[in-house]
Amino acid sequence: MPPTPQDPSAVDRLLDTGEPHSARVYDYWLGGKDHYPADRAMGDQILSVLPMIGEMALQNRAFLRRAVHYLAAERGIRQFLDVGTGLPTANNTHEVAQAAAPESRVVYVDNDPLVLTHARALLTSTPEGRTDYVEADLRDPDTILREASRTLDFDRPVALTLLGVLFHIPDDSAYEIVARLMDALPPGSHLVVTHATNAVTGEAMDEAVRQWNASSSAPISLRTPEQFARFLDGLEPVEPGVVSIPLWRPDRGEVGEPREMDEFGAVARKP
């Protein structure tokens, strides 16, 4: 039986702290505390060739906050399926959704043992709503759907969020997985998705990916904005469509003009 969120000591034994891990490196860039020397070394190495990467991590979280708030506050979405959750930080999906609509239900999905140790932080909820955590791999959408159905009602619209996770699936099976998940959701559901590209920084991003892949057992692959847009096939993009994430409905109170970076995002509705 796999370790549960109530059994963190068992999960700790599964962690390989000698190899950089994407969730922990990402946590390092976000200013978190859940990282080890190997993660910090890799994070600094990537920063040396792509100084924007730290800001990209922060902007990814900001995009999540804006998209979830938009769906909960303006589109009336009350159910969220967050796949590739990552380590808990500020403005997690349930916090944003339930701040706008306390009755919101959120299911988090990840296959990272470290995320499992922090599942308690993701299982908090308003009294009116509900949260749950599913240990599963994105490559196994049927398990995700089966386990999530214990908390979510798939007869009502669901927002599927896939942020910074699809680049771990390099081939066209990524499109099939997204289609399988969206096919199971009813009309009115939404897809929230981001993906790294090299459309803005070019060789700097290519070098950052090369260095990551040389040191990690979880390689990543870039997609062009056009390839990224294929994830929205059959869906109705929400304005402004596929854009660099700082340009997706930026907060009016932000200082200065948002600048493009090599993380593209979109929100789309299932008709």
PDB file of C-alpha atoms in Angstrom:
ATOM      1  CA  MET A   1       0.000   0.000   0.000  1.00  0.00           C
ATOM      2  CA  PRO A   2       1.457   3.440  -0.901  1.00  0.00           C
ATOM      3  CA  PRO A   3       2.176   5.932   1.870  1.00  0.00           C
ATOM      4  CA  THR A   4      -0.699   8.237   2.754  1.00  0.00           C
ATOM      5  CA  PRO A   5      -0.589  11.943   3.649  1.00  0.00           C
ATOM      6  CA  GLN A   6      -0.819  10.811   7.283  1.00  0.00           C
ATOM      7  CA  ASP A   7       2.387   8.768   6.926  1.00  0.00           C
ATOM      8  CA  PRO A   8       5.108  11.324   6.087  1.00  0.00           C
ATOM      9  CA  SER A   9       7.955   9.258   7.537  1.00  0.00           C
ATOM     10  CA  ALA A  10       7.316   6.493   5.024  1.00  0.00           C
ATOM     11  CA  VAL A  11       7.286   9.012   2.192  1.00  0.00           C
ATOM     12  CA  ASP A  12      10.535  10.563   3.379  1.00  0.00           C
ATOM     13  CA  ARG A  13      12.276   7.271   2.658  1.00  0.00           C
ATOM     14  CA  LEU A  14      11.258   7.553  -0.998  1.00  0.00           C
ATOM     15  CA  LEU A  15      12.920  10.935  -1.524  1.00  0.00           C
ATOM     16  CA  ASP A  16      16.153  11.151  -3.492  1.00  0.00           C
ATOM     17  CA  THR A  17      17.684  14.380  -2.249  1.00  0.00           C
ATOM     18  CA  GLY A  18      20.922  13.925  -4.198  1.00  0.00           C
ATOM     19  CA  GLU A  19      19.303  14.612  -7.572  1.00  0.00           C
ATOM     20  CA  PRO A  20      17.599  17.898  -8.474  1.00  0.00           C
ATOM     21  CA  HIS A  21      13.837  17.588  -8.641  1.00  0.00           C
ATOM     22  CA  SER A  22      11.629  19.947 -10.639  1.00  0.00           C
ATOM     23  CA  ALA A  23       9.141  20.610  -7.825  1.00  0.00           C
ATOM     24  CA  ARG A  24      11.908  21.414  -5.350  1.00  0.00           C
ATOM     25  CA  VAL A  25      13.861  23.592  -7.803  1.00  0.00           C
ATOM     26  CA  TYR A  26      10.644  25.422  -8.577  1.00  0.00           C
ATOM     27  CA  ASP A  27      10.065  25.863  -4.836  1.00  0.00           C
ATOM     28  CA  TYR A  28      13.575  27.308  -4.542  1.00  0.00           C
ATOM     29  CA  TRP A  29      12.864  29.872  -7.265  1.00  0.00           C
ATOM     30  CA  LEU A  30       9.630  30.790  -5.490  1.00  0.00           C
ATOM     31  CA  GLY A  31      11.500  31.458  -2.251  1.00  0.00           C
ATOM     32  CA  GLY A  32      10.168  28.373  -0.473  1.00  0.00           C
ATOM     33  CA  LYS A  33      11.876  26.101   2.040  1.00  0.00           C
ATOM     34  CA  ASP A  34      11.415  22.619   0.597  1.00  0.00           C
ATOM     35  CA  HIS A  35      14.640  22.108  -1.332  1.00  0.00           C
ATOM     36  CA  TYR A  36      18.064  20.537  -0.889  1.00  0.00           C
ATOM     37  CA  PRO A  37      21.621  21.425  -1.989  1.00  0.00           C
ATOM     38  CA  ALA A  38      21.230  19.598  -5.314  1.00  0.00           C
ATOM     39  CA  ASP A  39      18.075  21.557  -6.053  1.00  0.00           C
ATOM     40  CA  ARG A  40      19.649  24.897  -5.160  1.00  0.00           C
ATOM     41  CA  ALA A  41      22.736  24.129  -7.234  1.00  0.00           C
ATOM     42  CA  MET A  42      20.626  23.308 -10.268  1.00  0.00           C
ATOM     43  CA  GLY A  43      18.399  26.326  -9.667  1.00  0.00           C
ATOM     44  CA  ASP A  44      21.422  28.626  -9.575  1.00  0.00           C
ATOM     45  CA  GLN A  45      22.914  26.957 -12.647  1.00  0.00           C
ATOM     46  CA  ILE A  46      19.731  27.573 -14.657  1.00  0.00           C
ATOM     47  CA  LEU A  47      19.514  31.133 -13.366  1.00  0.00           C
ATOM     48  CA  SER A  48      23.034  31.792 -14.645  1.00  0.00           C
ATOM     49  CA  VAL A  49      21.994  31.055 -18.243  1.00  0.00           C
ATOM     50  CA  LEU A  50      18.374  32.207 -18.004  1.00  0.00           C
ATOM     51  CA  PRO A  51      18.049  34.899 -15.315  1.00  0.00           C
ATOM     52  CA  MET A  52      14.331  35.284 -16.102  1.00  0.00           C
ATOM     53  CA  ILE A  53      13.514  31.772 -14.891  1.00  0.00           C
ATOM     54  CA  GLY A  54      12.826  32.877 -11.313  1.00  0.00           C
ATOM     55  CA  GLU A  55      10.367  35.487 -12.510  1.00  0.00           C
ATOM     56  CA  MET A  56       8.772  32.883 -14.770  1.00  0.00           C
ATOM     57  CA  ALA A  57       8.085  30.693 -11.733  1.00  0.00           C
ATOM     58  CA  LEU A  58       6.469  33.608  -9.914  1.00  0.00           C
ATOM     59  CA  GLN A  59       4.434  34.557 -12.971  1.00  0.00           C
ATOM     60  CA  ASN A  60       3.178  30.989 -13.332  1.00  0.00           C
ATOM     61  CA  ARG A  61       1.692  31.192  -9.852  1.00  0.00           C
ATOM     62  CA  ALA A  62       0.247  34.626 -10.596  1.00  0.00           C
ATOM     63  CA  PHE A  63      -1.363  33.253 -13.759  1.00  0.00           C
ATOM     64  CA  LEU A  64      -2.917  30.422 -11.742  1.00  0.00           C
ATOM     65  CA  ARG A  65      -4.334  32.917  -9.262  1.00  0.00           C
ATOM     66  CA  ARG A  66      -5.828  35.142 -11.966  1.00  0.00           C
ATOM     67  CA  ALA A  67      -7.254  32.230 -13.966  1.00  0.00           C
ATOM     68  CA  VAL A  68      -8.832  30.452 -10.986  1.00  0.00           C
ATOM     69  CA  HIS A  69     -10.300  33.694  -9.647  1.00  0.00           C
ATOM     70  CA  TYR A  70     -11.723  34.489 -13.087  1.00  0.00           C
ATOM     71  CA  LEU A  71     -13.353  31.074 -13.381  1.00  0.00           C
ATOM     72  CA  ALA A  72     -14.782  31.094  -9.850  1.00  0.00           C
ATOM     73  CA  ALA A  73     -15.850  34.733  -9.710  1.00  0.00           C
ATOM     74  CA  GLU A  74     -16.902  35.386 -13.312  1.00  0.00           C
ATOM     75  CA  ARG A  75     -17.715  32.014 -14.880  1.00  0.00           C
ATOM     76  CA  GLY A  76     -19.359  30.350 -11.890  1.00  0.00           C
ATOM     77  CA  ILE A  77     -17.031  27.341 -11.825  1.00  0.00           C
ATOM     78  CA  ARG A  78     -17.246  25.528  -8.497  1.00  0.00           C
ATOM     79  CA  GLN A  79     -15.069  22.459  -9.185  1.00  0.00           C
ATOM     80  CA  PHE A  80     -11.347  22.330  -9.923  1.00  0.00           C
ATOM     81  CA  LEU A  81      -9.086  19.402 -10.869  1.00  0.00           C
ATOM     82  CA  ASP A  82      -5.477  20.515 -10.347  1.00  0.00           C
ATOM     83  CA  VAL A  83      -3.095  17.988 -11.956  1.00  0.00           C
ATOM     84  CA  GLY A  84       0.617  18.399 -11.346  1.00  0.00           C
ATOM     85  CA  THR A  85      -0.020  20.304  -8.155  1.00  0.00           C
ATOM     86  CA  GLY A  86       3.561  20.875  -7.038  1.00  0.00           C
ATOM     87  CA  LEU A  87       4.522  21.964  -3.554  1.00  0.00           C
ATOM     88  CA  PRO A  88       2.027  24.071  -1.599  1.00  0.00           C
ATOM     89  CA  THR A  89       2.728  27.786  -1.634  1.00  0.00           C
ATOM     90  CA  ALA A  90       0.713  30.999  -1.402  1.00  0.00           C
ATOM     91  CA  ASN A  91      -2.508  31.246  -3.411  1.00  0.00           C
ATOM     92  CA  ASN A  92      -3.072  27.543  -3.922  1.00  0.00           C
ATOM     93  CA  THR A  93      -6.045  26.634  -6.103  1.00  0.00           C
ATOM     94  CA  HIS A  94      -8.440  25.919  -3.236  1.00  0.00           C
ATOM     95  CA  GLU A  95      -7.512  29.151  -1.457  1.00  0.00           C
ATOM     96  CA  VAL A  96      -8.210  31.275  -4.532  1.00  0.00           C
ATOM     97  CA  ALA A  97     -11.364  29.419  -5.559  1.00  0.00           C
ATOM     98  CA  GLN A  98     -12.877  29.306  -2.072  1.00  0.00           C
ATOM     99  CA  ALA A  99     -12.081  32.967  -1.439  1.00  0.00           C
ATOM    100  CA  ALA A 100     -14.382  33.763  -4.377  1.00  0.00           C
ATOM    101  CA  ALA A 101     -16.852  30.911  -3.810  1.00  0.00           C
ATOM    102  CA  PRO A 102     -16.558  29.118  -0.439  1.00  0.00           C
ATOM    103  CA  GLU A 103     -18.519  26.104  -1.696  1.00  0.00           C
ATOM    104  CA  SER A 104     -15.855  25.263  -4.303  1.00  0.00           C
ATOM    105  CA  ARG A 105     -14.494  21.713  -4.461  1.00  0.00           C
ATOM    106  CA  VAL A 106     -10.847  21.105  -5.412  1.00  0.00           C
ATOM    107  CA  VAL A 107      -8.990  17.868  -6.106  1.00  0.00           C
ATOM    108  CA  TYR A 108      -5.188  17.983  -6.271  1.00  0.00           C
ATOM    109  CA  VAL A 109      -3.269  15.338  -8.216  1.00  0.00           C
ATOM    110  CA  ASP A 110       0.468  14.640  -8.140  1.00  0.00           C
ATOM    111  CA  ASN A 111       2.840  11.672  -8.203  1.00  0.00           C
ATOM    112  CA  ASP A 112       5.676  13.384  -6.303  1.00  0.00           C
ATOM    113  CA  PRO A 113       6.444  11.840  -2.881  1.00  0.00           C
ATOM    114  CA  LEU A 114       7.491  15.253  -1.565  1.00  0.00           C
ATOM    115  CA  VAL A 115       4.129  16.757  -2.478  1.00  0.00           C
ATOM    116  CA  LEU A 116       2.514  13.835  -0.673  1.00  0.00           C
ATOM    117  CA  THR A 117       4.303  14.781   2.536  1.00  0.00           C
ATOM    118  CA  HIS A 118       2.730  18.238   2.306  1.00  0.00           C
ATOM    119  CA  ALA A 119      -0.750  17.025   1.395  1.00  0.00           C
ATOM    120  CA  ARG A 120      -2.156  18.194   4.733  1.00  0.00           C
ATOM    121  CA  ALA A 121      -1.599  21.801   3.621  1.00  0.00           C
ATOM    122  CA  LEU A 122      -3.658  21.086   0.509  1.00  0.00           C
ATOM    123  CA  LEU A 123      -6.484  19.351   2.354  1.00  0.00           C
ATOM    124  CA  THR A 124      -7.702  22.411   4.237  1.00  0.00           C
ATOM    125  CA  SER A 125     -11.045  23.762   3.125  1.00  0.00           C
ATOM    126  CA  THR A 126     -13.867  26.105   3.969  1.00  0.00           C
ATOM    127  CA  PRO A 127     -16.740  24.389   5.796  1.00  0.00           C
ATOM    128  CA  GLU A 128     -18.913  24.853   2.706  1.00  0.00           C
ATOM    129  CA  GLY A 129     -16.393  23.369   0.256  1.00  0.00           C
ATOM    130  CA  ARG A 130     -14.148  20.373   0.044  1.00  0.00           C
ATOM    131  CA  THR A 131     -10.590  19.460  -0.984  1.00  0.00           C
ATOM    132  CA  ASP A 132      -8.962  16.117  -1.684  1.00  0.00           C
ATOM    133  CA  TYR A 133      -5.581  14.793  -2.809  1.00  0.00           C
ATOM    134  CA  VAL A 134      -5.022  11.988  -5.322  1.00  0.00           C
ATOM    135  CA  GLU A 135      -1.675  10.275  -5.806  1.00  0.00           C
ATOM    136  CA  ALA A 136      -1.562   9.558  -9.544  1.00  0.00           C
ATOM    137  CA  ASP A 137       0.480  10.195 -12.683  1.00  0.00           C
ATOM    138  CA  LEU A 138      -0.686  12.455 -15.494  1.00  0.00           C
ATOM    139  CA  ARG A 139       0.059   9.566 -17.869  1.00  0.00           C
ATOM    140  CA  ASP A 140      -2.763   7.616 -16.190  1.00  0.00           C
ATOM    141  CA  PRO A 141      -5.818   9.817 -16.828  1.00  0.00           C
ATOM    142  CA  ASP A 142      -8.308   7.033 -16.109  1.00  0.00           C
ATOM    143  CA  THR A 143      -7.042   6.684 -12.539  1.00  0.00           C
ATOM    144  CA  ILE A 144      -7.154  10.466 -12.105  1.00  0.00           C
ATOM    145  CA  LEU A 145     -10.761  10.598 -13.283  1.00  0.00           C
ATOM    146  CA  ARG A 146     -11.840   7.622 -11.202  1.00  0.00           C
ATOM    147  CA  GLU A 147     -10.308   8.937  -7.979  1.00  0.00           C
ATOM    148  CA  ALA A 148     -11.369  12.543  -8.560  1.00  0.00           C
ATOM    149  CA  SER A 149     -14.979  11.456  -9.082  1.00  0.00           C
ATOM    150  CA  ARG A 150     -15.168  10.696  -5.364  1.00  0.00           C
ATOM    151  CA  THR A 151     -15.100  14.448  -4.707  1.00  0.00           C
ATOM    152  CA  LEU A 152     -16.136  16.081  -7.982  1.00  0.00           C
ATOM    153  CA  ASP A 153     -19.445  15.731  -9.804  1.00  0.00           C
ATOM    154  CA  PHE A 154     -18.609  15.177 -13.476  1.00  0.00           C
ATOM    155  CA  ASP A 155     -22.154  16.095 -14.447  1.00  0.00           C
ATOM    156  CA  ARG A 156     -21.307  19.699 -13.548  1.00  0.00           C
ATOM    157  CA  PRO A 157     -18.573  21.905 -15.076  1.00  0.00           C
ATOM    158  CA  VAL A 158     -15.005  21.364 -13.878  1.00  0.00           C
ATOM    159  CA  ALA A 159     -11.882  23.449 -14.443  1.00  0.00           C
ATOM    160  CA  LEU A 160      -8.884  21.254 -15.296  1.00  0.00           C
ATOM    161  CA  THR A 161      -5.567  22.971 -14.511  1.00  0.00           C
ATOM    162  CA  LEU A 162      -2.293  21.726 -16.013  1.00  0.00           C
ATOM    163  CA  LEU A 163       0.433  24.211 -15.138  1.00  0.00           C
ATOM    164  CA  GLY A 164       4.082  23.488 -15.858  1.00  0.00           C
ATOM    165  CA  VAL A 165       3.560  19.742 -16.174  1.00  0.00           C
ATOM    166  CA  LEU A 166       2.935  18.853 -19.828  1.00  0.00           C
ATOM    167  CA  PHE A 167       6.559  19.515 -20.786  1.00  0.00           C
ATOM    168  CA  HIS A 168       7.450  16.276 -19.002  1.00  0.00           C
ATOM    169  CA  ILE A 169       5.577  14.382 -21.747  1.00  0.00           C
ATOM    170  CA  PRO A 170       7.599  14.971 -24.918  1.00  0.00           C
ATOM    171  CA  ASP A 171       5.516  13.185 -27.549  1.00  0.00           C
ATOM    172  CA  ASP A 172       2.011  13.511 -28.960  1.00  0.00           C
ATOM    173  CA  SER A 173       0.596  11.374 -26.163  1.00  0.00           C
ATOM    174  CA  ALA A 174       0.400  14.640 -24.208  1.00  0.00           C
ATOM    175  CA  TYR A 175      -2.376  15.821 -26.538  1.00  0.00           C
ATOM    176  CA  GLU A 176      -4.186  12.515 -26.157  1.00  0.00           C
ATOM    177  CA  ILE A 177      -4.029  12.748 -22.351  1.00  0.00           C
ATOM    178  CA  VAL A 178      -5.479  16.255 -22.288  1.00  0.00           C
ATOM    179  CA  ALA A 179      -8.194  15.218 -24.729  1.00  0.00           C
ATOM    180  CA  ARG A 180      -9.045  12.169 -22.581  1.00  0.00           C
ATOM    181  CA  LEU A 181      -9.395  14.312 -19.459  1.00  0.00           C
ATOM    182  CA  MET A 182     -11.461  16.986 -21.192  1.00  0.00           C
ATOM    183  CA  ASP A 183     -13.676  14.392 -22.895  1.00  0.00           C
ATOM    184  CA  ALA A 184     -14.738  13.168 -19.455  1.00  0.00           C
ATOM    185  CA  LEU A 185     -15.832  16.654 -18.381  1.00  0.00           C
ATOM    186  CA  PRO A 186     -19.225  18.155 -19.299  1.00  0.00           C
ATOM    187  CA  PRO A 187     -19.878  21.205 -21.486  1.00  0.00           C
ATOM    188  CA  GLY A 188     -19.047  24.437 -19.683  1.00  0.00           C
ATOM    189  CA  SER A 189     -15.858  22.939 -18.241  1.00  0.00           C
ATOM    190  CA  HIS A 190     -12.585  24.805 -18.759  1.00  0.00           C
ATOM    191  CA  LEU A 191      -8.946  23.977 -19.411  1.00  0.00           C
ATOM    192  CA  VAL A 192      -6.252  26.101 -17.738  1.00  0.00           C
ATOM    193  CA  VAL A 193      -2.815  25.284 -19.124  1.00  0.00           C
ATOM    194  CA  THR A 194       0.738  26.626 -19.343  1.00  0.00           C
ATOM    195  CA  HIS A 195       3.824  25.421 -21.184  1.00  0.00           C
ATOM    196  CA  ALA A 196       7.444  26.512 -21.632  1.00  0.00           C
ATOM    197  CA  THR A 197       8.617  27.663 -25.070  1.00  0.00           C
ATOM    198  CA  ASN A 198      11.745  29.227 -26.561  1.00  0.00           C
ATOM    199  CA  ALA A 199       9.838  31.835 -28.564  1.00  0.00           C
ATOM    200  CA  VAL A 200      11.108  34.757 -26.478  1.00  0.00           C
ATOM    201  CA  THR A 201      14.616  33.995 -25.206  1.00  0.00           C
ATOM    202  CA  GLY A 202      15.643  31.457 -27.840  1.00  0.00           C
ATOM    203  CA  GLU A 203      19.096  29.990 -27.228  1.00  0.00           C
ATOM    204  CA  ALA A 204      19.084  30.918 -23.530  1.00  0.00           C
ATOM    205  CA  MET A 205      16.017  28.776 -22.935  1.00  0.00           C
ATOM    206  CA  ASP A 206      17.423  25.967 -25.082  1.00  0.00           C
ATOM    207  CA  GLU A 207      20.608  25.958 -23.002  1.00  0.00           C
ATOM    208  CA  ALA A 208      18.653  25.979 -19.739  1.00  0.00           C
ATOM    209  CA  VAL A 209      16.687  22.927 -20.899  1.00  0.00           C
ATOM    210  CA  ARG A 210      19.886  21.185 -22.043  1.00  0.00           C
ATOM    211  CA  GLN A 211      21.484  21.666 -18.632  1.00  0.00           C
ATOM    212  CA  TRP A 212      18.386  20.483 -16.823  1.00  0.00           C
ATOM    213  CA  ASN A 213      18.059  17.364 -18.946  1.00  0.00           C
ATOM    214  CA  ALA A 214      21.740  16.523 -18.426  1.00  0.00           C
ATOM    215  CA  SER A 215      21.241  16.395 -14.652  1.00  0.00           C
ATOM    216  CA  SER A 216      17.698  15.153 -14.110  1.00  0.00           C
ATOM    217  CA  SER A 217      15.928  11.853 -14.599  1.00  0.00           C
ATOM    218  CA  ALA A 218      12.751  13.815 -15.443  1.00  0.00           C
ATOM    219  CA  PRO A 219      13.654  15.569 -18.719  1.00  0.00           C
ATOM    220  CA  ILE A 220      11.578  18.372 -20.161  1.00  0.00           C
ATOM    221  CA  SER A 221      10.741  19.347 -23.739  1.00  0.00           C
ATOM    222  CA  LEU A 222       9.733  22.705 -25.130  1.00  0.00           C
ATOM    223  CA  ARG A 223       6.832  23.307 -27.501  1.00  0.00           C
ATOM    224  CA  THR A 224       6.307  26.253 -29.816  1.00  0.00           C
ATOM    225  CA  PRO A 225       3.289  28.489 -29.170  1.00  0.00           C
ATOM    226  CA  GLU A 226       1.656  26.856 -32.196  1.00  0.00           C
ATOM    227  CA  GLN A 227       2.256  23.367 -30.782  1.00  0.00           C
ATOM    228  CA  PHE A 228       0.987  24.550 -27.413  1.00  0.00           C
ATOM    229  CA  ALA A 229      -2.219  25.854 -29.022  1.00  0.00           C
ATOM    230  CA  ARG A 230      -3.035  22.293 -30.133  1.00  0.00           C
ATOM    231  CA  PHE A 231      -4.015  21.509 -26.546  1.00  0.00           C
ATOM    232  CA  LEU A 232      -7.008  23.793 -27.093  1.00  0.00           C
ATOM    233  CA  ASP A 233      -8.328  21.925 -30.151  1.00  0.00           C
ATOM    234  CA  GLY A 234     -12.111  21.664 -29.969  1.00  0.00           C
ATOM    235  CA  LEU A 235     -12.297  24.238 -27.164  1.00  0.00           C
ATOM    236  CA  GLU A 236     -13.221  27.932 -27.131  1.00  0.00           C
ATOM    237  CA  PRO A 237     -10.245  30.076 -26.037  1.00  0.00           C
ATOM    238  CA  VAL A 238     -11.008  32.788 -23.506  1.00  0.00           C
ATOM    239  CA  GLU A 239      -9.652  36.191 -24.501  1.00  0.00           C
ATOM    240  CA  PRO A 240      -6.789  36.974 -25.031  1.00  0.00           C
ATOM    241  CA  GLY A 241      -6.160  33.366 -26.150  1.00  0.00           C
ATOM    242  CA  VAL A 242      -2.660  31.866 -26.199  1.00  0.00           C
ATOM    243  CA  VAL A 243      -0.212  34.445 -24.853  1.00  0.00           C
ATOM    244  CA  SER A 244       2.860  34.762 -22.691  1.00  0.00           C
ATOM    245  CA  ILE A 245       1.442  34.373 -19.185  1.00  0.00           C
ATOM    246  CA  PRO A 246       2.098  37.934 -17.899  1.00  0.00           C
ATOM    247  CA  LEU A 247      -0.123  39.153 -20.753  1.00  0.00           C
ATOM    248  CA  TRP A 248      -3.126  37.010 -19.763  1.00  0.00           C
ATOM    249  CA  ARG A 249      -5.538  39.431 -18.096  1.00  0.00           C
ATOM    250  CA  PRO A 250      -2.875  41.197 -15.979  1.00  0.00           C
ATOM    251  CA  ASP A 251      -3.985  42.845 -12.763  1.00  0.00           C
ATOM    252  CA  ARG A 252      -4.709  46.524 -13.249  1.00  0.00           C
ATOM    253  CA  GLY A 253      -2.848  47.396 -10.059  1.00  0.00           C
ATOM    254  CA  GLU A 254       0.479  45.953 -11.243  1.00  0.00           C
ATOM    255  CA  VAL A 255       3.266  48.478 -11.695  1.00  0.00           C
ATOM    256  CA  GLY A 256       4.724  48.802 -15.195  1.00  0.00           C
ATOM    257  CA  GLU A 257       3.903  46.958 -18.375  1.00  0.00           C
ATOM    258  CA  PRO A 258       3.979  43.128 -18.271  1.00  0.00           C
ATOM    259  CA  ARG A 259       6.791  41.695 -20.367  1.00  0.00           C
ATOM    260  CA  GLU A 260       6.822  38.572 -22.465  1.00  0.00           C
ATOM    261  CA  MET A 261       8.602  35.474 -21.233  1.00  0.00           C
ATOM    262  CA  ASP A 262       8.953  31.875 -22.345  1.00  0.00           C
ATOM    263  CA  GLU A 263       5.976  30.546 -20.446  1.00  0.00           C
ATOM    264  CA  PHE A 264       2.762  30.638 -22.454  1.00  0.00           C
ATOM    265  CA  GLY A 265      -0.698  30.062 -21.085  1.00  0.00           C
ATOM    266  CA  ALA A 266      -4.343  29.912 -21.993  1.00  0.00           C
ATOM    267  CA  VAL A 267      -7.823  29.304 -20.623  1.00  0.00           C
ATOM    268  CA  ALA A 268     -10.404  27.637 -22.864  1.00  0.00           C
ATOM    269  CA  ARG A 269     -14.042  26.559 -22.489  1.00  0.00           C
ATOM    270  CA  LYS A 270     -15.540  23.257 -23.582  1.00  0.00           C
ATOM    271  CA  PRO A 271     -18.633  24.081 -25.684  1.00  0.00           C
TER     272      PRO A 271
END
